[in-house]
Tab-separated table of C-alpha atoms (C1' of nucleotides) in Angstrom:
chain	number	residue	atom	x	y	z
A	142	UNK	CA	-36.540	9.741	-16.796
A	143	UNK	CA	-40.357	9.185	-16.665
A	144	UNK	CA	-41.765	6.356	-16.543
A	145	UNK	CA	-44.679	5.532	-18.895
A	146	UNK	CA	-46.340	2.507	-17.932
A	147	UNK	CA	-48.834	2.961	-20.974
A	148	UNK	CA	-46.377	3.187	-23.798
A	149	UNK	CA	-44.209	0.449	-22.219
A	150	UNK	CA	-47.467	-2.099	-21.937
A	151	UNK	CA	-48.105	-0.890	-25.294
A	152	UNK	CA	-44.428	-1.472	-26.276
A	153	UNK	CA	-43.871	-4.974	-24.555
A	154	UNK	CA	-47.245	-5.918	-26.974
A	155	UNK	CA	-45.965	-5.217	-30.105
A	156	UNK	CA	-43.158	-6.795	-29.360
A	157	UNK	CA	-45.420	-10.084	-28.248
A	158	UNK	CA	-46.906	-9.435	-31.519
A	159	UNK	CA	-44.250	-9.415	-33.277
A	160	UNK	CA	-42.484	-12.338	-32.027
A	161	UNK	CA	-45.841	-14.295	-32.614
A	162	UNK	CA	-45.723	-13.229	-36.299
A	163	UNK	CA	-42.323	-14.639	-36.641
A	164	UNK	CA	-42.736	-17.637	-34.302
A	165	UNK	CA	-45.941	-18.166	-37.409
A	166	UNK	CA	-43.337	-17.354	-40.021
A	167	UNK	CA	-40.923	-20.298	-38.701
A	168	UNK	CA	-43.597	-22.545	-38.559
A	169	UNK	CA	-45.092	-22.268	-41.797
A	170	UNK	CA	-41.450	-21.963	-43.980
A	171	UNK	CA	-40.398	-25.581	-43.531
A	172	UNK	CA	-40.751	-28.710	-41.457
A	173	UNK	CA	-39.392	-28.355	-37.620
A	174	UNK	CA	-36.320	-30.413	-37.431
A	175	UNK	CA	-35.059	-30.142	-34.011
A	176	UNK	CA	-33.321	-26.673	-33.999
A	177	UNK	CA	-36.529	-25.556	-35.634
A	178	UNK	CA	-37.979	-26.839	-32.778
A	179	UNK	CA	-35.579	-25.129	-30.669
A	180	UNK	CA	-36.479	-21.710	-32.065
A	181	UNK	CA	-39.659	-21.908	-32.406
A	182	UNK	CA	-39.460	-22.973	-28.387
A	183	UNK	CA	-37.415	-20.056	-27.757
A	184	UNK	CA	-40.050	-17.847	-29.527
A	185	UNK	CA	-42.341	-19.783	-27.403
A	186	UNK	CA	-40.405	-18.810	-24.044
A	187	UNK	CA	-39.628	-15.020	-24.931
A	188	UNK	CA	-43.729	-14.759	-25.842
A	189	UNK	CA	-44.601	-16.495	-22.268
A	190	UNK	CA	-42.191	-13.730	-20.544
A	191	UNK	CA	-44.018	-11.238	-22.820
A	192	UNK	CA	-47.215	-12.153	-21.372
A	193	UNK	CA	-45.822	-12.264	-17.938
A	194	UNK	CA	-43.974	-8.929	-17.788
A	195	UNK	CA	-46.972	-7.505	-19.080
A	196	UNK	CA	-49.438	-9.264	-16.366
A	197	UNK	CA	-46.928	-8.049	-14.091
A	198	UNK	CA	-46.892	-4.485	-15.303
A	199	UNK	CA	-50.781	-4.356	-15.391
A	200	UNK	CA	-50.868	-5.584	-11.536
A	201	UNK	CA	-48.511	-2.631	-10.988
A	202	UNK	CA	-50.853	-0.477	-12.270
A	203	UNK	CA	-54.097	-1.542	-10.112
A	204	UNK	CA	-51.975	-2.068	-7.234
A	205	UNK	CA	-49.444	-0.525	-4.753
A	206	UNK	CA	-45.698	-1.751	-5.637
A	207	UNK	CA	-45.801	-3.808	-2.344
A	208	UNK	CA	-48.913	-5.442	-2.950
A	209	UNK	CA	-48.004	-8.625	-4.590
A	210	UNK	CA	-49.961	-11.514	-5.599
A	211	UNK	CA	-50.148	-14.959	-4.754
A	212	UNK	CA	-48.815	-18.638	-6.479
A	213	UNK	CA	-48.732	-21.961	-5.001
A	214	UNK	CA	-47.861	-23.725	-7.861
A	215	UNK	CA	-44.297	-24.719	-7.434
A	216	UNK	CA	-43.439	-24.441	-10.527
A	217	UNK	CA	-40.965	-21.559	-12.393
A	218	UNK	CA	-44.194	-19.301	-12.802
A	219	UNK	CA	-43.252	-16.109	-10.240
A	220	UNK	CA	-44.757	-16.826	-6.885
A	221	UNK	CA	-44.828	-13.267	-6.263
A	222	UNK	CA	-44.680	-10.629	-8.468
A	223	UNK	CA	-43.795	-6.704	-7.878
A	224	UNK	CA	-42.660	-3.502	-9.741
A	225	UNK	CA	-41.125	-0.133	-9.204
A	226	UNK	CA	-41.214	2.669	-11.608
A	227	UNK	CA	-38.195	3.640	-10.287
A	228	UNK	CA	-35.659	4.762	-12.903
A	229	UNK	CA	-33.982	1.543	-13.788
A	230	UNK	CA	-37.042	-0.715	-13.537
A	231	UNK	CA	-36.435	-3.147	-10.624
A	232	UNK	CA	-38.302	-5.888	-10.986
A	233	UNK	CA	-39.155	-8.662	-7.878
A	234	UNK	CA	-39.953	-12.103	-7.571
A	235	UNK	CA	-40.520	-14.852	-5.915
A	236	UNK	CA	-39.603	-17.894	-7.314
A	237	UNK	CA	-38.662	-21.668	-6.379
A	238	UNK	CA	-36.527	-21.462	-9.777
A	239	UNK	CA	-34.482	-18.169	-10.280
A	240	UNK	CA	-32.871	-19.658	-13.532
A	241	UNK	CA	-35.838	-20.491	-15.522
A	242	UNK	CA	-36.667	-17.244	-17.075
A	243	UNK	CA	-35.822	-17.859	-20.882
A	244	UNK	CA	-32.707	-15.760	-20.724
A	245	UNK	CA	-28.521	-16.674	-20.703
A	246	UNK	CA	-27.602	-15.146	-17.696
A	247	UNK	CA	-23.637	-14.702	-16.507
A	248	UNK	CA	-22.425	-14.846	-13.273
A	249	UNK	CA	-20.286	-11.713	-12.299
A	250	UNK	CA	-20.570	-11.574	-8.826
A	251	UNK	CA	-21.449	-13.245	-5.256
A	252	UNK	CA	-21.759	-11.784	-1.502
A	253	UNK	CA	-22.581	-12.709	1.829
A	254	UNK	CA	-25.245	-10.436	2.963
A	255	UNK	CA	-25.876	-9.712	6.380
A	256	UNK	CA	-28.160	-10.782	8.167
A	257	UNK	CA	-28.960	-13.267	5.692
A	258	UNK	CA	-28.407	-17.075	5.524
A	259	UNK	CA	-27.217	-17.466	2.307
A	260	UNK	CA	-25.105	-15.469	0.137
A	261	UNK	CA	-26.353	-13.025	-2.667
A	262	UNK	CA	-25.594	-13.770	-6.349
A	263	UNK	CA	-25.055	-11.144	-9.097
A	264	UNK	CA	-25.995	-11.786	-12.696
A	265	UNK	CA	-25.739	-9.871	-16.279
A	266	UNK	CA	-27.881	-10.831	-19.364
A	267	UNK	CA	-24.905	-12.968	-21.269
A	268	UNK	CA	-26.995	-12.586	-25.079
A	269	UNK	CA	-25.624	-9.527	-25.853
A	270	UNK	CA	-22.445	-7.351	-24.159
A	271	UNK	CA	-24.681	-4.158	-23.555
A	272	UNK	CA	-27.852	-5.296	-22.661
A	273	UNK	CA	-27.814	-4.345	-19.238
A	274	UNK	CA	-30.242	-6.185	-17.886
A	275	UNK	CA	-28.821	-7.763	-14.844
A	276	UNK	CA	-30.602	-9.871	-11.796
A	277	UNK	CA	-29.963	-10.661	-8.166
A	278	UNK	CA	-30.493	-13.965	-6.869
A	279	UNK	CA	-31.142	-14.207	-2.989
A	280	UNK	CA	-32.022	-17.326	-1.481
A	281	UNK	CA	-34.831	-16.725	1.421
A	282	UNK	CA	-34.419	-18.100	5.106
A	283	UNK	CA	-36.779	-20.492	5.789
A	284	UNK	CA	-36.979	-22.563	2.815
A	285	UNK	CA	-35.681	-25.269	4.576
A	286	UNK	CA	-37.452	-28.721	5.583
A	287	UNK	CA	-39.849	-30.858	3.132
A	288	UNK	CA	-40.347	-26.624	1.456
A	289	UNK	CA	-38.411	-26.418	-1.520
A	290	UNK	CA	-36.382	-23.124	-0.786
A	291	UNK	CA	-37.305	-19.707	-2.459
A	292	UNK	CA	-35.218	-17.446	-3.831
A	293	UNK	CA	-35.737	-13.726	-4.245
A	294	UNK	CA	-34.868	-12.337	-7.886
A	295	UNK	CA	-34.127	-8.873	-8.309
A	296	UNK	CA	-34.564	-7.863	-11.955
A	297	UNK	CA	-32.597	-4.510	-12.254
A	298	UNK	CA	-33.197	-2.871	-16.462
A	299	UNK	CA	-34.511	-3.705	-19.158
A	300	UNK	CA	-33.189	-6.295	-21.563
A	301	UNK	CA	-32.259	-4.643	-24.610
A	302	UNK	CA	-30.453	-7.599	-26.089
A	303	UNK	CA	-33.234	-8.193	-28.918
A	304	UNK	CA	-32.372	-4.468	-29.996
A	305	UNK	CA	-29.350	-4.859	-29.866
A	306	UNK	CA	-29.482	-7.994	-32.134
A	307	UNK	CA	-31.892	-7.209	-34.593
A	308	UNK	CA	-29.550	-3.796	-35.042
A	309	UNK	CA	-26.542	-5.973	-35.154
A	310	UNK	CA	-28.855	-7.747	-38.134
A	311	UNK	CA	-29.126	-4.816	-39.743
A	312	UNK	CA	-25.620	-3.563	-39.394
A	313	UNK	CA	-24.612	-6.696	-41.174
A	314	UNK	CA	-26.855	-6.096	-44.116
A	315	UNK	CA	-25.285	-2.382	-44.219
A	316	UNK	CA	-21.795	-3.764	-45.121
A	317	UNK	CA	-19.653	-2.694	-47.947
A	318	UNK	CA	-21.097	-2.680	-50.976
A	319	UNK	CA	-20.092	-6.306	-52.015
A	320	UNK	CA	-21.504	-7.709	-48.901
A	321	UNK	CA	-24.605	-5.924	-49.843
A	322	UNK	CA	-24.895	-7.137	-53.114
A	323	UNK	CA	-24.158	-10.555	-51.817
A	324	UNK	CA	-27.025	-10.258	-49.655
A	325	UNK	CA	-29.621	-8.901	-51.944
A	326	UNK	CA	-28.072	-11.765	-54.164
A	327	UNK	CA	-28.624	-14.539	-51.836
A	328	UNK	CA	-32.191	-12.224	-50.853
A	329	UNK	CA	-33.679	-12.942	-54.207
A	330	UNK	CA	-32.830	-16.146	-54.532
A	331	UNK	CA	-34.399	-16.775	-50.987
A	332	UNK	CA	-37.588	-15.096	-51.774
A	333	UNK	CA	-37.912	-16.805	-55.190
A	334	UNK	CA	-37.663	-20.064	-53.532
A	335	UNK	CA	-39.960	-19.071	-50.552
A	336	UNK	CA	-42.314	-18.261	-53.330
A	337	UNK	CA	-42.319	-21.290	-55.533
A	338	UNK	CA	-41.891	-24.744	-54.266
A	339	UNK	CA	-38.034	-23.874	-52.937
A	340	UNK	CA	-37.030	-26.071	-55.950
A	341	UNK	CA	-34.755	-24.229	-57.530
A	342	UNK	CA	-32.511	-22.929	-53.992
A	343	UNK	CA	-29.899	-25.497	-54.394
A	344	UNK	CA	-29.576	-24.643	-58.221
A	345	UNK	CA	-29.019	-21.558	-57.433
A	346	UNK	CA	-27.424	-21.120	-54.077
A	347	UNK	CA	-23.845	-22.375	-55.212
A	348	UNK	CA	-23.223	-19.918	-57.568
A	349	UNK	CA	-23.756	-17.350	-54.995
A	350	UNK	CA	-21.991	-19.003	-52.061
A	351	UNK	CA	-19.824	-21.196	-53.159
A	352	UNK	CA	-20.130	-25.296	-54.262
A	353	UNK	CA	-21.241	-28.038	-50.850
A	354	UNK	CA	-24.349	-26.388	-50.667
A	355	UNK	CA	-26.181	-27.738	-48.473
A	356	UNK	CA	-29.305	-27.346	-46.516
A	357	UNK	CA	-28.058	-26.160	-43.441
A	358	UNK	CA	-26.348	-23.620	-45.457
A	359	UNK	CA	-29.428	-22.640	-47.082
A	360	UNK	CA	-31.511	-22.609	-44.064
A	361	UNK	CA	-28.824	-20.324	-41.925
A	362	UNK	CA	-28.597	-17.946	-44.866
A	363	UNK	CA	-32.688	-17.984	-45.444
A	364	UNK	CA	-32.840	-17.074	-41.635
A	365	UNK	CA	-30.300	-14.182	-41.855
A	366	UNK	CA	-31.698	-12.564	-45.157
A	367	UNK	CA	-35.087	-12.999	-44.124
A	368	UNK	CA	-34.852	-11.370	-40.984
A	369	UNK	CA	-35.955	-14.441	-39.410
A	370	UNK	CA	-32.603	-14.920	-37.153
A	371	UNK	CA	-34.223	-15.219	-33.815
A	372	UNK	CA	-33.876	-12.719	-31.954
A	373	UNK	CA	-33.152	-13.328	-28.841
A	374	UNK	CA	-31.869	-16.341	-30.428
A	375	UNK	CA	-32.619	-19.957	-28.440
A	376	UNK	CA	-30.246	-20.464	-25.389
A	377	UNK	CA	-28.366	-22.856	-27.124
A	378	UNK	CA	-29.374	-24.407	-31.122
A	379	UNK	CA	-28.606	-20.866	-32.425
A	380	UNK	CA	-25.870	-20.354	-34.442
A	381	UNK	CA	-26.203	-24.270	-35.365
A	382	UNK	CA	-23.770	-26.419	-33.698
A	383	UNK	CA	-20.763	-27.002	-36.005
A	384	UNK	CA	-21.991	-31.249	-35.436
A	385	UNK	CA	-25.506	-30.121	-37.592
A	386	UNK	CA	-22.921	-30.462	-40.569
A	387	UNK	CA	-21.143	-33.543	-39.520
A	388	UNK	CA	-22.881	-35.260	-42.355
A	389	UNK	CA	-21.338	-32.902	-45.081
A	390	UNK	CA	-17.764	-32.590	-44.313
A	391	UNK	CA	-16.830	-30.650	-47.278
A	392	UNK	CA	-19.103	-28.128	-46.529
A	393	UNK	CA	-17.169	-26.983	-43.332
A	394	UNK	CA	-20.058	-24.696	-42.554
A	395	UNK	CA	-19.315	-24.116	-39.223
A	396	UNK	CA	-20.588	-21.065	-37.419
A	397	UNK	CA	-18.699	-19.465	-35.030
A	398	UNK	CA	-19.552	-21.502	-31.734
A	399	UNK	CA	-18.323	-18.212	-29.202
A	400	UNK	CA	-16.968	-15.330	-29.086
A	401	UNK	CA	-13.416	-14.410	-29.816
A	402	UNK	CA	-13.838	-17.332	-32.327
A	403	UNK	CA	-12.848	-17.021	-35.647
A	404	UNK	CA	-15.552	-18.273	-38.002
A	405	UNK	CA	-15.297	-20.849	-41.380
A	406	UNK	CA	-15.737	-20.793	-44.826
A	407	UNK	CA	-17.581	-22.242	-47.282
A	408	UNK	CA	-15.373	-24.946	-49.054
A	409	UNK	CA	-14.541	-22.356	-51.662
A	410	UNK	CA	-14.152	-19.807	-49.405
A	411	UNK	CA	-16.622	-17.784	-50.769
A	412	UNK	CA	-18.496	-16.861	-47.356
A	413	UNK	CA	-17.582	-16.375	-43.580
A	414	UNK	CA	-19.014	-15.145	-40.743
A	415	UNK	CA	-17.772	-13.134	-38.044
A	416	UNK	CA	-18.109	-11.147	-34.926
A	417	UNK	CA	-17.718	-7.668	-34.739
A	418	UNK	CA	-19.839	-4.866	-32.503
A	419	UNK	CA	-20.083	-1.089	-33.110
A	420	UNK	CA	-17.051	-0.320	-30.516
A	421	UNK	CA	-14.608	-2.033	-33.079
A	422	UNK	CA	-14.418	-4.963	-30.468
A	423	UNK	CA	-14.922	-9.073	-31.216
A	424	UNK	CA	-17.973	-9.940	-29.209
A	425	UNK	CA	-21.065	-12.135	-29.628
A	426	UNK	CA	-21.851	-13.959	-33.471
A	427	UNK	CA	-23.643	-12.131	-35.683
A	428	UNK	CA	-23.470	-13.167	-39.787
A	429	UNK	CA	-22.565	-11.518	-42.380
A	430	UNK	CA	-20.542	-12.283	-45.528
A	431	UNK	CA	-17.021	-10.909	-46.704
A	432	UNK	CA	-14.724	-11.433	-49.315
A	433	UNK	CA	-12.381	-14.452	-48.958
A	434	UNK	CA	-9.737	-12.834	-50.510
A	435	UNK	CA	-10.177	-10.227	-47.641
A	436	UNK	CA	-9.636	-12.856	-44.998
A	437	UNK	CA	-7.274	-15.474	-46.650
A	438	UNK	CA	-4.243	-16.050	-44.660
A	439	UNK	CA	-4.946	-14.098	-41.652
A	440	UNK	CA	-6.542	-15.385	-38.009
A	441	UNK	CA	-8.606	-13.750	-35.781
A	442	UNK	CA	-7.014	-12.379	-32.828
A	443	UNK	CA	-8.178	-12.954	-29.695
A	444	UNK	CA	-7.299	-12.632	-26.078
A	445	UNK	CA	-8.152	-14.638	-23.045
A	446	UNK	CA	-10.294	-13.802	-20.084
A	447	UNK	CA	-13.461	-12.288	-19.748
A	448	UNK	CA	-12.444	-9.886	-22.370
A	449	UNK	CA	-12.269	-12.900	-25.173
A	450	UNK	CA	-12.150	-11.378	-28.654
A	451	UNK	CA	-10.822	-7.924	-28.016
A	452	UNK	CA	-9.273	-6.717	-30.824
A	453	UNK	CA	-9.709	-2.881	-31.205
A	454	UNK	CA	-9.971	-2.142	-35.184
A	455	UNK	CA	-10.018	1.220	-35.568
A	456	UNK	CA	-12.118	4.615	-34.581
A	457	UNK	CA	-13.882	5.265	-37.776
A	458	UNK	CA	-16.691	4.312	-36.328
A	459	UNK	CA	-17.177	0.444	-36.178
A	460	UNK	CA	-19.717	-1.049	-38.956
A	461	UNK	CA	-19.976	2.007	-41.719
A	462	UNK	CA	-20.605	0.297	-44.977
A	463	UNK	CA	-17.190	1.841	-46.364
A	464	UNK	CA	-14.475	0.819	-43.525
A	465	UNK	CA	-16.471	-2.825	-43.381
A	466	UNK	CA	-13.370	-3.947	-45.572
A	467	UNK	CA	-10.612	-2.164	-43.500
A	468	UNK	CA	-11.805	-3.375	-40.471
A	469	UNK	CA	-12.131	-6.408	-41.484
A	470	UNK	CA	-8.707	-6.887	-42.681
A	471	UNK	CA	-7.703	-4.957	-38.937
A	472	UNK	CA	-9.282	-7.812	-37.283
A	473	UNK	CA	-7.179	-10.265	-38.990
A	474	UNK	CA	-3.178	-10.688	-39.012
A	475	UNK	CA	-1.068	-12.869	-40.733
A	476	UNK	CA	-1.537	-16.197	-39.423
B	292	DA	C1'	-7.664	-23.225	-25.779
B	293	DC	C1'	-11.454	-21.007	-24.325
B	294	DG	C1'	-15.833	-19.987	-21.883
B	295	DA	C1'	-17.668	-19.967	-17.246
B	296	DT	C1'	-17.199	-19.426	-12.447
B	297	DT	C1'	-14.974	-18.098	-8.184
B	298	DT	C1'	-13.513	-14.848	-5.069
B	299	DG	C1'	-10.738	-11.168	-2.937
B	300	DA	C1'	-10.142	-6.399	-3.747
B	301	DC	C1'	-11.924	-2.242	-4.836
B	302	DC	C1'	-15.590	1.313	-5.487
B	303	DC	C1'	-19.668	3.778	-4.234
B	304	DT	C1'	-23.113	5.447	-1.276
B	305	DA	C1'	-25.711	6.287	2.807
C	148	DT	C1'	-17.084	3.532	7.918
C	149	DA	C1'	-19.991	-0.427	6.936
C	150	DG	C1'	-22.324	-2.813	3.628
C	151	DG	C1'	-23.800	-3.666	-0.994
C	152	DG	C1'	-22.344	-3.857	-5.797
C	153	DT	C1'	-18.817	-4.583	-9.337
C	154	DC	C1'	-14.385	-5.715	-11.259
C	155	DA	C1'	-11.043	-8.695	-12.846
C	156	DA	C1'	-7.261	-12.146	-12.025
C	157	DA	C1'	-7.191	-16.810	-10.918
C	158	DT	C1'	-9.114	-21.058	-11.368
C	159	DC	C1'	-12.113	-24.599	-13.093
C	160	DG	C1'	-14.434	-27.464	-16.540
C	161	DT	C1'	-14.909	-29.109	-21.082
DNA sequence: ACGATTTGACCCTA
DNA sequence: TAGGGTCAAATCGT
């Protein structure tokens, strides 16, 4: 496939811009409490990596692959930056800190290479089962003494985890027809409030979802109908930790913490969230409301291992509006 | 119990 | 066939 370094510059801006907008939109909707501050942080991160993949792709276009820059500074910037056009897009660095680059990264692999000192570690993006983004993290010979050590990183594809999110965010809102009305319920309700004082939200809200509203259930379902779910999400903060509604008990808002989890429901079991991908399988959180009465009495089923969460629903074709119900009821047995 | 990591085996390619 | 890359069962950590 060709590569167009052009449209891909012009792509990884947008993006940058769009990120920025809603980094402004977080900013502006309430007051930061600390998982505010968390996202808008993450924002933060994913715009820095913006900038720097584009830096990087703009050296790669006034310079030979092999020519790389400079960077003394110690810290996690790249020391030493490089791109291939290659099909794939491999991606090097330099770096004294091969973790710090805003992403969740999972370990799959490790070799001794030869010739080399150390051994070579294999990573895969861990936000979202098919991004494929994946890295390689070498540690260099030499970096021994009073030097801090250098590793070499080896970015191999694109991440396509925010894609894959933001589509996962739109599958949810594409749910059978009761889910859809739920969400253009709770929607308007969210917009009216965003466009008065926000007065009225906890009126309103428990008729829609249920009594124990509270604000961390108004702020989780004001993030998912306004599109403002991060995406990437934070590294951690995002979905809230089940503690952020220690004070309210009753509420038992508590998001699904990881995959193959099972998630709550409101204390009249109005609302629940759970995890579901286009291949029918149990995989990462993503929200979305169902029917209690869909979900009553059964448990998710999960399995152990690397494979957590596999529970194959059905072929029909994953998240169509109209088997949303069936497969939700295939992901569940009898408890 | 479950997610993350380890690590030997296997696969692929030059 | 050797070496690099990936898989997946076993193990670890919380």
């Amino acid at each position: 496939m060709a590569f167009d370094p052009d449209s891909k510059l012009s792509e990884l801006l947008a993006g940058g811009y769009h990120l920025n907008t809603r980094l402004q939109a977080l900013l502006i909707s309430r007051p930061l409490d600390r998982r505010g501050q968390e996202e808008a942080m993450a924002f933060s991160q994913e715009l820095s990596r913006v900038f720097v993949a584009s830096m990087s792709m703009l050296n790669s276009n006034a310079v030979a692959p092999e020519v790389r820059t400079g960077n003394t500074s110690g810290v996690s910037t790249p020391a030493r930056i490089s791109a291939s056009r290659e099909e794939g897009l491999i991606r090097k660095e330099i770096t004294p800190s091969p973790h710090k680059d805003g992403y969740q990264w999972r370990k799959y692999g490790q070799k001794k290479i030869q010739n080399c000192n150390f051994s070579r570690y294999y990573f895969k993006c861990n936000r979202h089962r098919r991004c494929e983004a994946k890295k390689k993290v070498q540690q260099q010979d030499g970096g021994r003494g009073r030097l801090p050590p250098m590793f070499e990183v080896t970015y191999v594809n694109e991440h396509t985890c925010h894609e894959l999110r933001a589509s996962d965010d739109a599958a949810a809102r594409m749910v059978s027809p009761w889910t859809t009305s739920r969400y253009h319920a709770v929607a308007g309700v969210v917009d009216t409030a965003r466009g008065g004082d926000g007065g009225g939200l906890f009126d309103l809200l428990p008729h829609i979802i249920g009594g124990g509203c509270t604000e961390e259930k108004v702020s989780c379902l004001a993030a998912v109908v306004s599109g403002s779910v991060p995406s990437p999400p934070p590294p951690s903060g995002w979905p809230p930790a089940p503690e952020a509604s220690a004070s309210d008990p009753g509420a038992s808002f508590v998001p699904p913490a990881a995959s193959g989890r099972s998630a709550s429901v409101a204390d009249d079991g109005a609302m629940m969230m759970m995890m579901v991908d286009d291949t029918g399988f149990s995989w990462d959180p993503w929200w979305s409301f169902c029917p209690v009465e869909e979900a009553a009495g059964h448990q998710l089923v999960t399995n152990r291992n690397q494979h957590h969460g596999h529970m194959h629903m059905d072929d029909a074709g994953g998240l169509a509006d109209a088997v949303w119900p069936e497969h939700t009821c295939g992901a569940w047995r009898r408890a």
